[in-house]
XYZ file of C-alpha atoms in Angstrom:
363
model
C -169.734 -192.288 -116.963
C -171.900 -192.341 -113.869
C -170.836 -189.755 -111.513
C -171.561 -189.831 -107.803
C -170.773 -187.742 -104.738
C -169.459 -189.400 -101.759
C -169.661 -187.937 -97.921
C -167.513 -189.206 -95.420
C -168.833 -189.157 -91.786
C -166.088 -188.132 -88.963
C -167.032 -187.979 -85.260
C -170.535 -188.918 -86.053
C -169.431 -192.436 -86.898
C -168.265 -192.949 -83.231
C -171.763 -192.395 -81.876
C -173.221 -195.424 -79.954
C -177.005 -196.356 -79.613
C -177.977 -192.832 -81.169
C -176.146 -192.877 -84.081
C -179.117 -193.425 -86.159
C -180.540 -190.395 -85.014
C -177.768 -188.336 -85.878
C -177.753 -189.920 -89.405
C -181.355 -189.431 -89.847
C -180.824 -185.737 -89.247
C -178.057 -185.472 -91.710
C -180.021 -187.227 -94.256
C -182.707 -184.815 -93.777
C -180.076 -181.779 -94.064
C -178.655 -183.014 -97.212
C -182.128 -183.511 -98.932
C -182.960 -179.785 -97.744
C -180.044 -178.109 -98.928
C -180.227 -180.070 -102.593
C -183.759 -179.981 -103.196
C -183.519 -176.646 -105.551
C -180.695 -178.257 -107.651
C -182.732 -181.259 -109.143
C -183.421 -184.494 -108.362
C -180.894 -186.810 -106.105
C -181.072 -190.374 -104.672
C -179.307 -190.054 -101.290
C -178.498 -193.352 -99.177
C -176.368 -194.309 -96.686
C -173.749 -197.699 -96.380
C -170.508 -198.166 -94.869
C -170.194 -194.861 -92.992
C -170.607 -193.161 -96.146
C -173.509 -191.028 -97.821
C -174.017 -191.498 -101.380
C -175.483 -188.855 -103.524
C -176.653 -189.447 -106.909
C -178.085 -187.339 -109.311
C -181.472 -189.025 -111.086
C -181.395 -187.192 -114.238
C -179.423 -184.914 -116.779
C -180.849 -181.532 -115.221
C -179.644 -182.212 -111.589
C -176.544 -180.414 -110.962
C -173.909 -182.693 -109.420
C -171.197 -179.937 -109.495
C -173.303 -177.577 -107.560
C -174.351 -180.320 -105.313
C -170.725 -181.164 -104.510
C -169.778 -177.501 -103.626
C -173.218 -177.558 -101.409
C -172.511 -180.679 -99.470
C -168.931 -179.634 -98.500
C -170.620 -176.909 -96.143
C -173.104 -179.277 -94.548
C -172.065 -179.742 -90.951
C -171.658 -183.469 -89.954
C -169.454 -184.172 -93.343
C -165.837 -184.744 -92.694
C -164.759 -185.128 -96.294
C -166.271 -185.677 -99.582
C -165.466 -186.896 -102.953
C -167.017 -186.658 -106.523
C -166.298 -190.266 -107.875
C -167.099 -192.296 -111.239
C -168.390 -195.779 -110.500
C -167.517 -198.654 -112.223
C -167.938 -202.608 -112.144
C -166.057 -204.245 -109.471
C -163.621 -205.825 -112.418
C -160.170 -204.940 -112.686
C -159.718 -204.386 -116.281
C -162.459 -201.924 -115.919
C -160.945 -199.943 -113.228
C -158.032 -199.791 -115.021
C -159.663 -198.639 -118.174
C -161.676 -195.951 -116.062
C -158.961 -194.428 -113.760
C -156.966 -192.607 -116.493
C -160.354 -191.527 -118.211
C -162.337 -190.106 -115.725
C -159.217 -188.171 -114.175
C -157.875 -187.139 -117.443
C -157.719 -183.513 -116.965
C -155.960 -183.600 -113.507
C -153.206 -185.983 -114.842
C -152.607 -184.628 -118.274
C -151.661 -181.080 -116.460
C -149.667 -182.748 -113.563
C -145.866 -184.035 -113.356
C -146.445 -186.662 -110.213
C -149.114 -188.903 -109.251
C -149.791 -192.002 -107.199
C -152.416 -194.530 -106.518
C -153.898 -195.382 -103.224
C -156.715 -198.061 -102.959
C -158.973 -199.268 -100.236
C -160.559 -202.674 -100.461
C -163.811 -202.859 -98.280
C -165.204 -205.702 -100.088
C -162.687 -208.646 -99.029
C -164.246 -210.702 -101.959
C -162.350 -208.708 -104.380
C -159.316 -210.790 -105.610
C -156.775 -208.594 -105.385
C -155.140 -206.499 -102.615
C -155.093 -202.942 -102.089
C -151.186 -202.985 -102.972
C -151.908 -204.822 -106.039
C -154.481 -202.580 -107.318
C -152.676 -199.744 -106.557
C -149.655 -200.905 -108.463
C -151.281 -201.933 -111.638
C -153.969 -199.110 -111.712
C -150.534 -196.741 -111.550
C -149.158 -198.846 -114.331
C -152.393 -198.322 -116.373
C -151.895 -194.560 -115.946
C -148.303 -194.557 -117.061
C -148.960 -196.481 -120.126
C -151.402 -193.483 -121.122
C -149.595 -190.390 -119.654
C -145.835 -190.890 -120.500
C -144.690 -187.712 -118.968
C -145.874 -188.762 -115.203
C -143.550 -190.003 -112.627
C -144.892 -191.738 -109.407
C -144.296 -189.597 -106.343
C -145.694 -191.593 -102.926
C -144.522 -188.865 -100.626
C -145.641 -185.550 -102.253
C -147.901 -186.262 -105.639
C -149.589 -183.430 -107.657
C -152.446 -185.928 -108.217
C -153.610 -188.575 -105.656
C -155.622 -191.308 -107.531
C -158.284 -192.996 -105.038
C -159.486 -196.324 -105.934
C -162.042 -197.904 -103.597
C -163.886 -201.498 -103.682
C -167.199 -201.386 -101.928
C -170.377 -203.396 -101.779
C -172.001 -201.393 -104.740
C -169.134 -201.052 -107.053
C -165.424 -199.714 -107.300
C -165.236 -195.946 -107.066
C -162.564 -193.717 -108.742
C -161.885 -190.085 -107.433
C -159.042 -187.681 -106.419
C -157.950 -187.212 -102.981
C -160.781 -186.412 -100.510
C -161.636 -182.852 -99.982
C -162.446 -181.550 -96.584
C -165.700 -181.312 -95.286
C -167.478 -178.925 -92.726
C -167.140 -181.365 -90.078
C -168.684 -181.402 -86.612
C -172.324 -182.479 -86.023
C -175.599 -182.192 -87.865
C -177.270 -179.048 -87.162
C -180.456 -179.169 -84.799
C -178.531 -182.250 -82.647
C -177.334 -180.122 -79.946
C -180.440 -177.898 -79.111
C -181.015 -174.099 -79.853
C -179.079 -170.765 -78.865
C -179.540 -167.079 -79.580
C -176.606 -165.489 -81.088
C -175.535 -161.969 -80.440
C -174.721 -161.114 -83.857
C -172.787 -157.937 -84.526
C -171.249 -156.593 -87.887
C -167.824 -157.332 -86.674
C -165.264 -160.288 -87.346
C -166.028 -162.059 -84.067
C -169.735 -162.895 -83.748
C -169.886 -164.531 -87.024
C -167.395 -166.903 -86.216
C -168.957 -167.661 -82.932
C -172.231 -168.609 -84.776
C -170.122 -170.886 -87.212
C -168.727 -172.577 -84.485
C -171.628 -173.133 -82.366
C -173.620 -174.096 -85.688
C -170.627 -176.772 -86.212
C -171.375 -178.535 -82.981
C -175.069 -179.009 -84.202
C -176.665 -176.112 -82.417
C -179.741 -174.404 -83.926
C -179.399 -170.486 -84.091
C -181.678 -167.461 -83.987
C -179.559 -164.106 -84.191
C -180.494 -161.031 -82.301
C -178.984 -157.828 -83.836
C -178.829 -154.437 -82.172
C -178.682 -151.330 -84.139
C -178.939 -147.451 -83.224
C -180.832 -146.093 -86.171
C -180.608 -143.106 -87.421
C -177.047 -143.060 -85.602
C -176.264 -146.229 -87.531
C -177.215 -146.685 -91.476
C -179.084 -149.028 -92.999
C -176.036 -150.158 -94.797
C -174.600 -151.298 -91.632
C -177.696 -153.702 -91.102
C -177.327 -154.704 -94.691
C -173.936 -155.627 -93.767
C -175.322 -157.550 -91.024
C -177.459 -159.468 -93.118
C -174.933 -160.144 -95.410
C -172.865 -162.023 -92.852
C -176.018 -163.718 -91.475
C -176.196 -165.044 -95.149
C -172.799 -166.357 -95.238
C -173.546 -168.255 -92.128
C -176.612 -169.501 -93.204
C -174.890 -171.251 -96.213
C -173.389 -173.526 -93.547
C -176.306 -173.459 -91.098
C -179.431 -173.399 -93.255
C -181.743 -170.577 -92.918
C -182.394 -168.773 -89.393
C -184.254 -165.996 -88.142
C -182.644 -162.540 -87.277
C -184.367 -160.281 -84.703
C -183.422 -156.700 -85.194
C -183.733 -154.133 -82.086
C -183.296 -150.474 -82.063
C -181.322 -149.844 -78.836
C -181.034 -146.022 -79.333
C -183.719 -145.183 -76.881
C -182.026 -146.892 -74.150
C -178.474 -145.565 -75.201
C -179.950 -142.054 -74.923
C -181.354 -142.565 -71.583
C -177.951 -144.122 -70.229
C -175.946 -141.266 -71.390
C -178.135 -138.496 -69.869
C -178.310 -140.276 -66.429
C -175.047 -142.522 -66.075
C -171.377 -141.849 -65.456
C -169.573 -141.694 -68.707
C -167.125 -144.382 -68.194
C -170.014 -146.977 -67.163
C -172.119 -146.344 -70.472
C -170.424 -149.214 -72.459
C -171.177 -151.567 -69.880
C -174.506 -150.378 -68.699
C -175.632 -150.673 -72.305
C -174.169 -154.380 -72.929
C -176.457 -155.180 -69.695
C -179.595 -153.929 -71.230
C -178.262 -155.918 -74.556
C -178.038 -159.127 -72.549
C -181.656 -158.833 -70.931
C -183.079 -157.950 -74.076
C -181.619 -161.103 -75.765
C -182.495 -163.188 -73.020
C -186.228 -162.357 -73.551
C -186.032 -162.860 -77.201
C -184.289 -166.073 -76.598
C -187.012 -167.561 -73.903
C -189.610 -166.369 -76.568
C -188.128 -168.368 -79.158
C -187.476 -171.621 -77.408
C -183.492 -170.808 -77.053
C -181.985 -172.356 -74.418
C -178.756 -170.256 -74.076
C -177.227 -166.818 -75.208
C -174.037 -167.049 -77.682
C -171.519 -164.256 -78.007
C -168.165 -163.534 -79.723
C -166.494 -162.130 -76.848
C -163.021 -162.474 -76.503
C -161.123 -162.399 -73.377
C -159.138 -158.934 -73.142
C -159.829 -158.230 -76.618
C -161.512 -154.677 -75.692
C -162.346 -152.764 -72.302
C -165.986 -154.322 -72.274
C -164.253 -158.009 -72.609
C -162.184 -158.014 -69.511
C -163.038 -160.751 -66.944
C -164.858 -158.183 -64.548
C -166.957 -156.568 -67.349
C -167.923 -159.896 -68.833
C -168.725 -161.229 -65.177
C -171.190 -158.177 -64.502
C -172.324 -157.976 -68.098
C -173.679 -161.755 -67.695
C -174.972 -161.170 -64.175
C -178.430 -159.504 -65.580
C -179.436 -163.175 -67.229
C -180.157 -166.505 -66.009
C -179.525 -168.507 -69.048
C -176.205 -169.859 -69.876
C -174.018 -167.686 -72.104
C -171.513 -169.620 -74.551
C -168.280 -167.699 -75.850
C -166.819 -170.088 -78.116
C -164.043 -167.298 -79.041
C -163.305 -166.803 -75.064
C -159.563 -168.061 -75.208
C -158.510 -167.548 -78.904
C -156.081 -165.117 -80.241
C -157.605 -162.671 -82.719
C -155.141 -164.211 -85.532
C -156.956 -167.461 -84.807
C -160.487 -165.781 -85.242
C -159.177 -164.206 -88.301
C -158.229 -167.237 -89.964
C -161.543 -169.188 -89.331
C -162.966 -165.758 -90.799
C -161.331 -166.213 -93.912
C -161.994 -169.808 -94.365
C -165.991 -169.495 -94.200
C -166.075 -166.474 -96.236
C -167.142 -163.682 -93.573
C -163.836 -161.619 -93.384
C -164.409 -159.293 -96.341
C -167.757 -158.476 -95.326
C -166.821 -157.849 -91.297
C -164.045 -155.250 -92.383
C -166.236 -153.127 -94.452
C -166.097 -149.817 -92.431
C -169.914 -149.420 -91.525
C -170.722 -148.511 -87.794
C -172.300 -150.667 -85.338
C -174.257 -149.654 -81.843
C -171.467 -150.217 -79.841
C -169.381 -147.421 -81.789
C -172.418 -144.973 -80.987
C -171.556 -142.831 -77.374
C -168.265 -144.643 -77.139
C -166.778 -143.121 -73.487
C -163.296 -141.625 -74.140
C -162.288 -143.617 -71.034
C -164.435 -146.866 -70.488
C -164.028 -148.426 -67.172
C -162.317 -152.024 -67.464
C -162.986 -153.208 -64.077
C -166.556 -152.472 -63.065
C -168.402 -153.267 -59.738
C -171.591 -155.261 -59.796
C -172.575 -153.589 -56.901
C -172.097 -150.029 -58.303
C -173.492 -150.767 -61.384
């Protein structure tokens, strides 16, 4: 029984003359992500990437889980390949999907015939494969509206592919097709989600993390590193620059009005992040700011904070509700780590009454 992973493209399939550039980058990304899992043959046809294990030691199941997190892939299926012969298809479908079918009560068959030379139409294939399944699993009933198992049969150029319903991929665009940005990564919920969202649009990322050691503990930085590793499972490996902000914070607290300390600290963070960005080929800064969420994220505060840098600032979460951000954090797996109760540099020397409408001239 020959298994194969089918990776379906989303919006990338709509690209024009530069479509091949996006596909080449996606091919490179897939190869890099799977290189530690064995030997795989990867090729493209009919707006689909195919992944085949070349030996018995290659882990097709682990590869399937990996490709679900690769940006640029809209959906994935793990399928069995057989000859474009109806008798073979009808024989293989109940065998390959036996575990799913024997534990279900309802099912349906959906067929797609890309190879129009195949003598049967899609509806006929669906009907006859469904009949073959019913002959083996007498307890099943057909439910075309809400089935527990969907059996997919695809007749393509290279063979017939049988699988369950497609599983969602990460979507978006292949990483490194949209430039490079420097992410200001904290230990909170928002900035890892911002990183994921920009990586999903094809952006390469380097992270800048500020700490206030010894006021912030090594465990707090480990928490941020754990968040970065989760983001890297989607984006691929990236560099994180760690900066001790404490000397600057101490000077601001000693010499500036208390209500303005948070804004002044953030302005220094932006300056430092901009310098790191320029030194590492990043064209913009990325933050997890969300309008109105805290005192430092009012419109006036964000305006005076951003005024100290000359590079663009991308804020992918700026107009989202907190619950929307939390939903994404749970989806990508950062939520449980983000809520661990370790301090970050923004909680050090926090004023009792921070200014929400700071004046640029005064600052």
